[in-house]
Coordinates of C-alpha atoms and ligand atoms in Angstrom, one line a residue:
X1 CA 28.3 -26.4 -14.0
X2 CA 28.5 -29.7 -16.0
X3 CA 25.5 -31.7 -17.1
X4 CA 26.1 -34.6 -18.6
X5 CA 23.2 -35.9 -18.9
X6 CA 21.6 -39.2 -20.8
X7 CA 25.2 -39.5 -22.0
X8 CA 25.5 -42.1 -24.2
X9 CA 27.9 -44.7 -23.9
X10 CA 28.4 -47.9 -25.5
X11 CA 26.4 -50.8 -23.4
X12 CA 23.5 -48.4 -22.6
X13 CA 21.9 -49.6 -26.7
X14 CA 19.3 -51.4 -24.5
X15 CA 19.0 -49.4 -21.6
X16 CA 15.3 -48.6 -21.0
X17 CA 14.5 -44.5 -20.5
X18 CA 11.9 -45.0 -17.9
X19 CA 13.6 -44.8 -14.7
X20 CA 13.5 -46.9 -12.1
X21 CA 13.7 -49.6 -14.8
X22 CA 16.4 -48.1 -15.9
X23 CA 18.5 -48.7 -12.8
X24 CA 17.8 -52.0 -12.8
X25 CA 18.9 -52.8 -15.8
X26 CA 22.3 -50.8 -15.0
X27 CA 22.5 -53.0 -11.9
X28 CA 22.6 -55.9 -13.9
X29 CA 25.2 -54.9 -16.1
X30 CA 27.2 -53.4 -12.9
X31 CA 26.7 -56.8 -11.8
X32 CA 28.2 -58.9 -14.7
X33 CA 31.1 -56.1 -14.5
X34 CA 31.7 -56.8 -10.5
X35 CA 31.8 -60.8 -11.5
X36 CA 34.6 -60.4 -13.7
X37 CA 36.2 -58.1 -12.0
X38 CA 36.3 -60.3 -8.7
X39 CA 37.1 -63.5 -11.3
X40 CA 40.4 -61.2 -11.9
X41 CA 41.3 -60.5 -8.9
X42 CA 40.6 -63.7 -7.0
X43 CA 38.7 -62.3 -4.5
X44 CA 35.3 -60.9 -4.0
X45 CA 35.0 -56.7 -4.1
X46 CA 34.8 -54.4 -1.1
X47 CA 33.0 -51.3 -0.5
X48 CA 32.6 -48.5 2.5
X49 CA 30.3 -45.5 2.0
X50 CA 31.2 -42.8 4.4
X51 CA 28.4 -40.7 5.5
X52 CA 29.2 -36.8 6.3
X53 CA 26.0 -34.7 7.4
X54 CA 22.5 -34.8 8.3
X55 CA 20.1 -37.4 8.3
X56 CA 19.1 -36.8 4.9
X57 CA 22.6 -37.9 3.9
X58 CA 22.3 -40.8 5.9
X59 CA 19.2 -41.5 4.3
X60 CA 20.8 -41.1 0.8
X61 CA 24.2 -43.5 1.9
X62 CA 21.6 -46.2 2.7
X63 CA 20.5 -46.0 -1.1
X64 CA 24.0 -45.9 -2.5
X65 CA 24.2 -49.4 -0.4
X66 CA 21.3 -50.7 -1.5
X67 CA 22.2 -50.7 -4.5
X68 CA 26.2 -51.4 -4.0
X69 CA 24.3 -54.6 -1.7
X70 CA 22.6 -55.4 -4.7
X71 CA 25.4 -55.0 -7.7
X72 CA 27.6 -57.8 -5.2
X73 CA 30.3 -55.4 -3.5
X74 CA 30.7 -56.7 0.1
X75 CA 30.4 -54.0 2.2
X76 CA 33.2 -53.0 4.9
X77 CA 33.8 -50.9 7.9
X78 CA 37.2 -49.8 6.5
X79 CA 38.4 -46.9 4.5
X80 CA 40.9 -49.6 2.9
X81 CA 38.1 -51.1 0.4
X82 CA 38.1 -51.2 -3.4
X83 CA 35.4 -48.9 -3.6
X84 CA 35.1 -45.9 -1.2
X85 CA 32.1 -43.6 -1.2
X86 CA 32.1 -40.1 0.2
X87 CA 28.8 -38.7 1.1
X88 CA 29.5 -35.0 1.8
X89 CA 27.9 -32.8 3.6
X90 CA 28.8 -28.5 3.0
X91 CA 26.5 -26.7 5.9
X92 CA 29.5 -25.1 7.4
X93 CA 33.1 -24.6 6.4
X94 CA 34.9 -27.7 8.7
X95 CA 32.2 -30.3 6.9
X96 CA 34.2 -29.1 3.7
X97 CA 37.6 -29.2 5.4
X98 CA 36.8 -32.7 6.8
X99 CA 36.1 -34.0 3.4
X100 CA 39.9 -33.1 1.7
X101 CA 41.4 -34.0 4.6
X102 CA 40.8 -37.4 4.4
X103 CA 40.6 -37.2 1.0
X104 CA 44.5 -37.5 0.9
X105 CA 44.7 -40.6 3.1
X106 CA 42.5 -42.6 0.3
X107 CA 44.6 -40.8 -2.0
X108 CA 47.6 -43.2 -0.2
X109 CA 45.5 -46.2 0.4
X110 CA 45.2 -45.6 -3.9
X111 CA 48.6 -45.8 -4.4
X112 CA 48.5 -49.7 -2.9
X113 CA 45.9 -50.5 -4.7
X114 CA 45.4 -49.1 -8.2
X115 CA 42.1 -50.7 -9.1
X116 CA 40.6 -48.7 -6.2
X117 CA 37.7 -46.8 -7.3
X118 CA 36.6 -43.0 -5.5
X119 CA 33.3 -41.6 -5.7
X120 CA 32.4 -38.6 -3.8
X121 CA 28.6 -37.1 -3.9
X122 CA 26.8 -35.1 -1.5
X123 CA 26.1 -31.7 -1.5
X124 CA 29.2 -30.2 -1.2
X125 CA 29.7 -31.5 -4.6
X126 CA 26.7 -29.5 -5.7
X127 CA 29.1 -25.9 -5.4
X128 CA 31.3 -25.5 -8.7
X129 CA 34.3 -24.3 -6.8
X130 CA 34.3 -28.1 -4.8
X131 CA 34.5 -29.7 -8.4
X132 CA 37.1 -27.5 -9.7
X133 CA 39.2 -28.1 -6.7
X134 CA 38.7 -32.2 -6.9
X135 CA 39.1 -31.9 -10.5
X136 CA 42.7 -30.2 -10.0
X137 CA 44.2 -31.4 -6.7
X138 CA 42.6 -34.6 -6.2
X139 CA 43.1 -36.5 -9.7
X140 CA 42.6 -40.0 -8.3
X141 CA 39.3 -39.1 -8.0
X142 CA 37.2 -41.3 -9.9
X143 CA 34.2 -40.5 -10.4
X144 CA 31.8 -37.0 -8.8
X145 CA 27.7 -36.7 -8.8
X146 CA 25.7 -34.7 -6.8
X147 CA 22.2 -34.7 -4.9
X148 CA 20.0 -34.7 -7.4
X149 CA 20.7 -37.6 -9.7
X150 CA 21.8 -40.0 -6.7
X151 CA 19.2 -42.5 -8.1
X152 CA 21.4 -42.9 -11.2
X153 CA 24.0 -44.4 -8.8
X154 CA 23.6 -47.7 -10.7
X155 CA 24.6 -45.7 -14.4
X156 CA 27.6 -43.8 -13.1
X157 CA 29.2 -46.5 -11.9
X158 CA 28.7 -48.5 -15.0
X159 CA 30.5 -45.7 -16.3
X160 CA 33.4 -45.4 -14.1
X161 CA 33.9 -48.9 -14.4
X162 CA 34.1 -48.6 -18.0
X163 CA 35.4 -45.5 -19.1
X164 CA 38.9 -44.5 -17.9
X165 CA 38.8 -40.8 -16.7
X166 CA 37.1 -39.3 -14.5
X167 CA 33.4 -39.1 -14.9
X168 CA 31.6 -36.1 -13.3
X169 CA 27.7 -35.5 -13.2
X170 CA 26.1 -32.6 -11.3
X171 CA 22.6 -31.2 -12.2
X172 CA 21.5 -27.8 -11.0
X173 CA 18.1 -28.8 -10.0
X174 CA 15.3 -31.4 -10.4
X175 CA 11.6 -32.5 -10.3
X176 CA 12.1 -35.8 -10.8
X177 CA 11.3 -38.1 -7.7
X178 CA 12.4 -41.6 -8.3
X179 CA 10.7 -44.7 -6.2
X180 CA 11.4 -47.9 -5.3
X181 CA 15.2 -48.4 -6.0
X182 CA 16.8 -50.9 -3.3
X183 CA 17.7 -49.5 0.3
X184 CA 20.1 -50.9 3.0
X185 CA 18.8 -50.0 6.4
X186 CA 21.7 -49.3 9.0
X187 CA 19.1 -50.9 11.9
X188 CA 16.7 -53.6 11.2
X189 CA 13.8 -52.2 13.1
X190 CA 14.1 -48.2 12.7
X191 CA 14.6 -46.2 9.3
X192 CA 14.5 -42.7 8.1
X193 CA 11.2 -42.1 5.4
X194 CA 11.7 -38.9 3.4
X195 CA 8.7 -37.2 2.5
X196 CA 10.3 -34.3 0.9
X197 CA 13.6 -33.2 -0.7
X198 CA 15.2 -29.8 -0.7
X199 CA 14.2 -26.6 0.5
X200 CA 12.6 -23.2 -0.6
X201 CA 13.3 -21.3 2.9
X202 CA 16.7 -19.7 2.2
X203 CA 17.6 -18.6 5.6
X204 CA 20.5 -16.2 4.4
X205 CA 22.8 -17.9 6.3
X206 CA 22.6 -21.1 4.6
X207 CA 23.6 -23.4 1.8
X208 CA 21.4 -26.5 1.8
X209 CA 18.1 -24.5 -0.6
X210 CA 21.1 -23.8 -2.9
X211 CA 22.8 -27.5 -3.0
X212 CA 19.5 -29.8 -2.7
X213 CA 17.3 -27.7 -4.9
X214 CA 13.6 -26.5 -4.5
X215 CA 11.0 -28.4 -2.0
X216 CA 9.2 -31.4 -3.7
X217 CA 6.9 -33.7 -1.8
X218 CA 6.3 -36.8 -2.0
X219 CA 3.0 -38.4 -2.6
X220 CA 1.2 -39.8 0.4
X221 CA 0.3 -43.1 -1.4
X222 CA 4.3 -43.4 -1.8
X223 CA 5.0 -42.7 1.4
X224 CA 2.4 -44.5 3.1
X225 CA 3.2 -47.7 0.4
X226 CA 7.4 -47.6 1.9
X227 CA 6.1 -47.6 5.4
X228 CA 4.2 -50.7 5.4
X229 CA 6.6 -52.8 3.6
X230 CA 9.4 -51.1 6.3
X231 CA 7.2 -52.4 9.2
X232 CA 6.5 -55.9 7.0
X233 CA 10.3 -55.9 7.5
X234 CA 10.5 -55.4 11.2
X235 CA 10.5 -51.8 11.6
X236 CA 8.7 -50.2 14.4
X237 CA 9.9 -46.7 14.7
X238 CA 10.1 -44.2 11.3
X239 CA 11.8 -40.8 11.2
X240 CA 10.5 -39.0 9.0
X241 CA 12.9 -36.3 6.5
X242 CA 12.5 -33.0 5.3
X243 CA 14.0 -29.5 5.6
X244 CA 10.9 -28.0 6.6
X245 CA 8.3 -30.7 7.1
X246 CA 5.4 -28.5 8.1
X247 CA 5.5 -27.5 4.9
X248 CA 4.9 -31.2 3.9
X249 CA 2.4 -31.4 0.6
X250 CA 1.9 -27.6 -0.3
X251 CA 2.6 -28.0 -3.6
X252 CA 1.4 -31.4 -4.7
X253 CA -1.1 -31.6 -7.3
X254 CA -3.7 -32.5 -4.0
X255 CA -2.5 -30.8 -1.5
X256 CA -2.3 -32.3 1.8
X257 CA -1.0 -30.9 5.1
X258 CA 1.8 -32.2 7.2
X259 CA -1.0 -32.9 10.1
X260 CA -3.1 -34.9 7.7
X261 CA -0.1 -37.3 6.4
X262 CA 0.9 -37.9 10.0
X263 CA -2.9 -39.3 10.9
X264 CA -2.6 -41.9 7.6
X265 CA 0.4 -43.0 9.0
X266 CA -0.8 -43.3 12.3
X267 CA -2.9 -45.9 10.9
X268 CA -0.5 -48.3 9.8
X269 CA -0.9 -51.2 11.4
X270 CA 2.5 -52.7 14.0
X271 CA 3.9 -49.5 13.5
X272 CA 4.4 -47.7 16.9
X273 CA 6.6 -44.5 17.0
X274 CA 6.7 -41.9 14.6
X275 CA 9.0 -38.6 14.5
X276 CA 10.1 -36.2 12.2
X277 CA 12.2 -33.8 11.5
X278 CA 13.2 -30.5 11.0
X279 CA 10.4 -28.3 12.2
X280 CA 10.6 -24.7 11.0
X281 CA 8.4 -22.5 13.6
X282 CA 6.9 -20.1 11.3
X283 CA 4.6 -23.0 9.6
X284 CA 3.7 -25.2 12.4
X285 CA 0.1 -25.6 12.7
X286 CA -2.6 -25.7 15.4
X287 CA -3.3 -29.1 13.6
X288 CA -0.3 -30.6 14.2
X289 CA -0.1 -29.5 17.7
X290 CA -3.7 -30.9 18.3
X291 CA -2.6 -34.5 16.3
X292 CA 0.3 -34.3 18.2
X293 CA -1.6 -34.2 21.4
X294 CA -4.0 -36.9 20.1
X295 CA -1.8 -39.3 18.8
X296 CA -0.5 -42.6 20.2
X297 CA 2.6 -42.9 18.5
X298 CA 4.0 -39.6 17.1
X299 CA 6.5 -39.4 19.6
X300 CA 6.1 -36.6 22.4
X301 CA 9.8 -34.7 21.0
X302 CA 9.7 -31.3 19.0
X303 CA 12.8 -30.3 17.2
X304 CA 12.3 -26.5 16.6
X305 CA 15.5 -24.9 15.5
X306 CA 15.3 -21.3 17.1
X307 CA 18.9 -19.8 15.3
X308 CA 18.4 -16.6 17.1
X309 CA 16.8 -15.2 20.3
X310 CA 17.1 -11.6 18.6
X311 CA 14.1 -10.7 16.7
X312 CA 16.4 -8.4 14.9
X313 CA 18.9 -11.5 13.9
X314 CA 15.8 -13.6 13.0
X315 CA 15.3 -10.6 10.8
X316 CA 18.1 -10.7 8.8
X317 CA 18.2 -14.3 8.9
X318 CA 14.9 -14.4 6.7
X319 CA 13.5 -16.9 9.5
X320 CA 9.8 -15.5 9.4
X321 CA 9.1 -15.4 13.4
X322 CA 10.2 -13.1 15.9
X323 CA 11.5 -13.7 19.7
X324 CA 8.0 -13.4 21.3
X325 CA 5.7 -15.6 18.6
X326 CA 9.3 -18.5 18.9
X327 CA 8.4 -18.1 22.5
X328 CA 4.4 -18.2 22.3
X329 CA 4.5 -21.4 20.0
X330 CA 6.5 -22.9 22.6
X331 CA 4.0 -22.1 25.1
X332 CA 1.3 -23.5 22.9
X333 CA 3.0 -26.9 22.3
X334 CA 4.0 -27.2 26.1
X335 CA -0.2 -26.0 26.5
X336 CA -1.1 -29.4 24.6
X337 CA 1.3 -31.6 25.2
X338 CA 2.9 -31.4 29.1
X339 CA 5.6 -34.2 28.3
X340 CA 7.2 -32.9 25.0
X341 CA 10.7 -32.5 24.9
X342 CA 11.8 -29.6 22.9
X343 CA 15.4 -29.7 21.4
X344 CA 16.4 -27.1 19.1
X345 CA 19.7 -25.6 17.0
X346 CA 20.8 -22.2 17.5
X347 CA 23.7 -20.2 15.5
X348 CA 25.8 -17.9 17.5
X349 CA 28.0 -15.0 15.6
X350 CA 25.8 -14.2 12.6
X351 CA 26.6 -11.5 11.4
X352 CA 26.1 -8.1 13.3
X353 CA 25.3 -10.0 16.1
X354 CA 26.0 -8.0 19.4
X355 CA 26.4 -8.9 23.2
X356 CA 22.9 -7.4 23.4
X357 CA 21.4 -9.9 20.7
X358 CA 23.3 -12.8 22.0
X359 CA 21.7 -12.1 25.2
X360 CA 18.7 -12.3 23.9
X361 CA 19.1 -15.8 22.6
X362 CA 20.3 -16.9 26.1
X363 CA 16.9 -15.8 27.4
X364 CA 15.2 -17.8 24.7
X365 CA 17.4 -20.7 26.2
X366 CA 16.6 -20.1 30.2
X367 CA 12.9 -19.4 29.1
X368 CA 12.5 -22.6 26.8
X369 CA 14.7 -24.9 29.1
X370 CA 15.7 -27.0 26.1
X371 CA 15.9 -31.0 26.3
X372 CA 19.0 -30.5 24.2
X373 CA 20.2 -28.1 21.6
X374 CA 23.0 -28.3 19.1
X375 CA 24.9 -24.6 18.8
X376 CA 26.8 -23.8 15.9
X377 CA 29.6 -21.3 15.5
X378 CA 28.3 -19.1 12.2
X379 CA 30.2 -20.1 9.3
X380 CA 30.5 -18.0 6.1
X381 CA 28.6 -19.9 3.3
X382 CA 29.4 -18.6 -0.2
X383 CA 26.8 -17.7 -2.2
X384 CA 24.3 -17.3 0.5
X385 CA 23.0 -13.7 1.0
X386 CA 25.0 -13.8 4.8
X387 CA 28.6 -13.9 3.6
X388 CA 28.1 -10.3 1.6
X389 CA 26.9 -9.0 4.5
X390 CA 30.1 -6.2 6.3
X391 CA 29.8 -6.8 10.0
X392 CA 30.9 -10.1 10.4
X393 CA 31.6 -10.3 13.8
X394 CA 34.9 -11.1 14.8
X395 CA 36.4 -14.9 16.2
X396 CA 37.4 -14.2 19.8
X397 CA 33.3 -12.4 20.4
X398 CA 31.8 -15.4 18.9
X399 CA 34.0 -18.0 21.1
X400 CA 33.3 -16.6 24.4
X401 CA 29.3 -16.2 23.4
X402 CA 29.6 -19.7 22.1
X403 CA 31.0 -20.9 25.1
X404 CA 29.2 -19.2 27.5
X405 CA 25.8 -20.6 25.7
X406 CA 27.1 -24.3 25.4
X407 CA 27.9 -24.2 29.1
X408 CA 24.3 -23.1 29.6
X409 CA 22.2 -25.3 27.5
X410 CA 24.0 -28.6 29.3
X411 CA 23.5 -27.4 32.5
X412 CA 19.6 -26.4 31.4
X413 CA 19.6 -30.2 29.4
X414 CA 20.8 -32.3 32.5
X415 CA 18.7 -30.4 35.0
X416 CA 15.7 -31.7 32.3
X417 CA 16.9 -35.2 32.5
X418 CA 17.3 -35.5 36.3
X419 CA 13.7 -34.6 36.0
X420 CA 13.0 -38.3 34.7
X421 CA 15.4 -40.2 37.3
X422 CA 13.0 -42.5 38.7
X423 CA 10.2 -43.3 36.7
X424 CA 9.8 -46.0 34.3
X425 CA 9.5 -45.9 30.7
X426 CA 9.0 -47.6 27.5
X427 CA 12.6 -47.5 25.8
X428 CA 12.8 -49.1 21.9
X429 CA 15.9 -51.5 22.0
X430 CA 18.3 -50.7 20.0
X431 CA 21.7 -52.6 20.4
X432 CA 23.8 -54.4 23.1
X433 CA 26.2 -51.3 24.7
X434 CA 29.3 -50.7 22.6
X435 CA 31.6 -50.7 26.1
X436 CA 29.8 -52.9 28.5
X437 CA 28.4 -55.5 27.0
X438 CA 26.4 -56.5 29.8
X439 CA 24.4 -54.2 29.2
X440 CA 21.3 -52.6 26.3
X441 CA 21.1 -49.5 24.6
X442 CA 17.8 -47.9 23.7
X443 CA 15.6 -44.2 23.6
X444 CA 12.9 -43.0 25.2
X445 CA 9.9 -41.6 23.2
X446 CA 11.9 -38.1 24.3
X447 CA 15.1 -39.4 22.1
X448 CA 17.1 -39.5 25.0
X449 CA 19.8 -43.0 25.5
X450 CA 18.9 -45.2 28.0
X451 CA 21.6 -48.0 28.7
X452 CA 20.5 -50.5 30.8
X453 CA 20.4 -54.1 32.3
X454 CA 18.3 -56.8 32.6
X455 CA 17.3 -58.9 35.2
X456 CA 15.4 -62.2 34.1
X457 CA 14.1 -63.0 37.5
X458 CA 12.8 -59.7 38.8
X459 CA 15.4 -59.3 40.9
X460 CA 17.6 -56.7 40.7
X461 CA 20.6 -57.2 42.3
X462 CA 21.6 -60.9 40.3
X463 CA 24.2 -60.9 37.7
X464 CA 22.9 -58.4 34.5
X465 CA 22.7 -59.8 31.2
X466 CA 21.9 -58.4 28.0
X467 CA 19.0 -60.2 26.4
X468 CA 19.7 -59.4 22.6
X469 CA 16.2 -60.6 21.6
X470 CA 14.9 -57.9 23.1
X471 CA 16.6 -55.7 20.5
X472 CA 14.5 -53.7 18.1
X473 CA 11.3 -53.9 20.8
X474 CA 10.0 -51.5 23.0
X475 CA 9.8 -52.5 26.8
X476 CA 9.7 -50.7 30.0
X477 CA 12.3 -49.5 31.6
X478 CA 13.1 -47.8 35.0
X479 CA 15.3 -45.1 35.1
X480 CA 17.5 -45.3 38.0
X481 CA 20.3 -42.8 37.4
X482 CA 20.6 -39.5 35.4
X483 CA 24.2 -39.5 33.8
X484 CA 23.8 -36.0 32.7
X485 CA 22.7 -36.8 28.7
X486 CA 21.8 -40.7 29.4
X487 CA 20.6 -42.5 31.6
X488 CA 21.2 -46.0 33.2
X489 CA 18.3 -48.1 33.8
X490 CA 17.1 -51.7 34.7
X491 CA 14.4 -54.0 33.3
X492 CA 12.8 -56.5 35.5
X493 CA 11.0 -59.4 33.4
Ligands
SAH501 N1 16.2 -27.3 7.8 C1 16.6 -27.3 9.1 C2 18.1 -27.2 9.3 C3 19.1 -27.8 8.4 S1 20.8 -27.4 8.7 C4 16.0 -26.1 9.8 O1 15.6 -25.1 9.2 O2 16.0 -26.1 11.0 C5 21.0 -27.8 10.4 C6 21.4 -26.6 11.2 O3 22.7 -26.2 10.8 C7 20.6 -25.4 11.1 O4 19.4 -25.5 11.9 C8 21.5 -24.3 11.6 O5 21.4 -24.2 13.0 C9 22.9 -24.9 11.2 N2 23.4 -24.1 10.1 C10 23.0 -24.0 8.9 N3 23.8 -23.1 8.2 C11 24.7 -22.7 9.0 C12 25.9 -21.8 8.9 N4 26.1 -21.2 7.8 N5 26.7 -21.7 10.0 C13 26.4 -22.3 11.1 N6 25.4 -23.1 11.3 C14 24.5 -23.3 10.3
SF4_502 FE1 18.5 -24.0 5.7 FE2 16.5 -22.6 6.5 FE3 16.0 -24.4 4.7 FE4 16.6 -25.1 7.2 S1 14.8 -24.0 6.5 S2 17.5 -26.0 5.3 S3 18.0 -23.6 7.8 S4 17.3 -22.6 4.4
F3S503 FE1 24.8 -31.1 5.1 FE2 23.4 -31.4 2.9 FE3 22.4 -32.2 5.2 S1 24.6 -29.6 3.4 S2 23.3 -30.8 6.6 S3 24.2 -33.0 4.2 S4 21.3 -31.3 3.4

């Protein structure tokens, strides 16, 4: 794969090698560039990032507009911009197939404008048959990196600015953690925190230990230091990122648990909800359960991603647990903490999977009763230790399991809701409803959308209004009717 690193190129003379200074002064000269540019062209610049993915990728598009805030493009919510950002995602085949379709419709909205620059980054870009593919079909292309060196946004695109072909920069792996560059947060008073980047599970079904590299924590003090100036700046709510976040601090020179990092945070002052995610079952802790259970704002939702019901899947999934100790954790958390919600992801087809191990999984799901749970068709990775395996089982099996499993889990997850109808609850404010603008949209501590109006007077039943001030706060609201996935509520003030 390419590396093309510290390459030299004409302005960098004075560029300083201690990063993040040395973004900064990138950003600078990105900045003069964007000035003459717009000077040019009589207008200012316009940029979109599009975000495919997981939260971690949104985290990571928020960055690349920082810093795109910062260098003077004005960002836009079309496609048809002078700079267009793809932030790929490669965790199952139709994430690829997304990406170079629409590749081809920038390709056109190129053609009208010739100055237009491409980027795409992400981790598809991470897999050397993606770049040979871009490289060769998609010429407009201006300019590839990858996950690890997306602090060095600033650089390349001081580079593709300047140099005329294509500029491509993939590293295989890294250790380097680079704080404090600028971030642009989608919502005022809510962000994503990442405490720890890639992943050193390798389920053998999938890609994301191969194209974000091997686990690296964060230090607390960072962490802890990013909160309090998010909740300086409004926010109330943090989510924070990792693959496996109960494997938070393992390897840092002090090691710290998962459990402990959550009780420091606890302690920051105006901040009120905490969450994380992704839980992987065969590390979480007693501890955590027991700060969970103690804790006044780590929110009362666990995301535990069962894959496989089949102890004999989990198996050859390299998961680490087994049907009856997924099942006993459950217990344990539902022991400590009556209210949690309990959503999950779960992978149907894997290879070798039979009727009899898909049945298994659908007892998982009746037994759990899941909140909500995201299911996944298995999709051939290449590379991973899954797609050599023979009995991959065949299309028209996986549908009708698939199907049969979906239909289960929503009737399981709206039976769980109905459970609420009723009762009132604090909701964090998020935005006024996209279709009725009437009324607000917010979630519950569970996660689950609330949409809902307001009634200044205390009496329900006068005309609803949507008091936008209420927006990022968290108020009580009563939960009138169960919509299946949301609910709609009303606020009395
Ligand atoms: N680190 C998280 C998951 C990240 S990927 C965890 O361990 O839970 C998000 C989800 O995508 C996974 O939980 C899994 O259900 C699904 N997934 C990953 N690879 C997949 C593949 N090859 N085919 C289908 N689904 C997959
Ligand atoms: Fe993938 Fe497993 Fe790592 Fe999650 S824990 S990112 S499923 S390898
Ligand atoms: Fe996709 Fe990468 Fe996330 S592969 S799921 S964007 S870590």
């Amino acid at each position: 794969m390419e590396k093309t690193r510290n390459t030299q190129i004409s302005m960098d003379a004075g560029a300083p090698v201690m990063e993040p200074q040395r973004q900064f002064y990138y950003m600078d000269l990105a900045k003069r560039l964007i000035k003459e540019r717009e000077k040019a062209c009589g207008r200012k610049l316009t940029a979109h990032v599009e975000t495919f993915g997981c939260q971690m990728n949104a985290r990571d598009s928020e960055k690349l507009r920082g810093i795109l805030d910062t260098i003077g493009y004005v960002q836009v919510d079309t496609e048809e911009a002078d700079f267009v950002i793809y932030n790929t995602c490669t965790v199952r085949e139709n994430a690829n197939n997304k990406v170079y379709g629409r590749l081809g419709t920038l390709g056109n909205y190129k053609k009208k404008n010739p100055e237009m620059m491409i980027a795409l980054c992400g981790c598809m870009m991470q897999e050397a048959h993606v770049v040979e593919r871009l490289k060769k079909d998609y010429r407009f292309v201006n300019l590839i990196f990858g996950t690890h060196n997306i602090f060095k946004f600033a650089e390349l695109v001081v580079r593709a600015l300047t140099e005329k072909q294509l500029v491509v920069d993939i590293w295989e792996d890294t250790t380097e953690i680079v704080e404090d560059l600028p971030v642009e947060r989608k919502y005022r008073f809510k962000s994503g925190v990442n405490i720890m980047f890639g992943c050193n599970n390798f389920c053998s079904y999938c890609i994301v230990p191969y194209v974000r590299g091997r686990e690296r924590s964060r230090e607390p003090k960072d962490i802890i230091r990013e909160i309090e100036r998010l909740v300086a700046d409004g926010v109330v709510e943090v989510m924070l990122l990792g693959q496996n976040v109960n494997s938070y601090g393992k390897n840092l020179e002090q090691p710290i648990t998962f459990a402990e990092l959550l009780q420091e945070i606890e302690k920051i002052d105006g901040l009120e909800r905490i969450r994380f995610m992704t839980s992987h079952p065969k590390d979480l802790s007693d501890e955590l359960i027991r700060v969970m259970a103690q804790s006044k704002k780590i929110c009362k939702h666990m995301h535990l991603p069962l894959q496989s019901g089949s102890s004999r899947i989990l198996k050859k999934m390299n998961r680490h647990y087994d049907k009856e100790q997924y099942l006993a954790l459950v217990e344990k958390l539902r022991a400590a903490i009556p209210d949690i919600a309990i959503t999950t992801d779960i992978i149907v087809g894997f290879p070798g999977e039979t009727r009899e191990d898909f049945l298994e999984t659908l007892d998982v799901v009746q037994k759990v009763r899941y909140d909500s749970a995201f299911t996944f068709i298995y999709s051939k990775r290449s590379g991973t230790p899954a797609a050599e395996m023979e009995d991959q089982v065949p299309e028209e099996e996986v549908k009708e399991n698939f199907d049969l499993l979906l239909k289960e889990v929503q009737k399981i997850a709206s039976e769980k809701a109905k459970e609420l109808e009723g009762a009132t609850l604090p909701v964090l404010v998020e935005q006024v409803n996209e279709h009725d603008s009437t009324l607000l949209t917010g979630r519950l501590s569970n996660n689950s959308v609330v949409h809902f109006s307001c009634f200044s007077d205390g009496v329900s039943g006068e005309t609803p209004h949507a008091d936008e001030s209420l927006i990022g706060r968290i108020v009580d609201v009563k939960l009138v009717e169960c919509k299946g996935f949301y609910y709609l509520g009303e606020m009395c003030v």
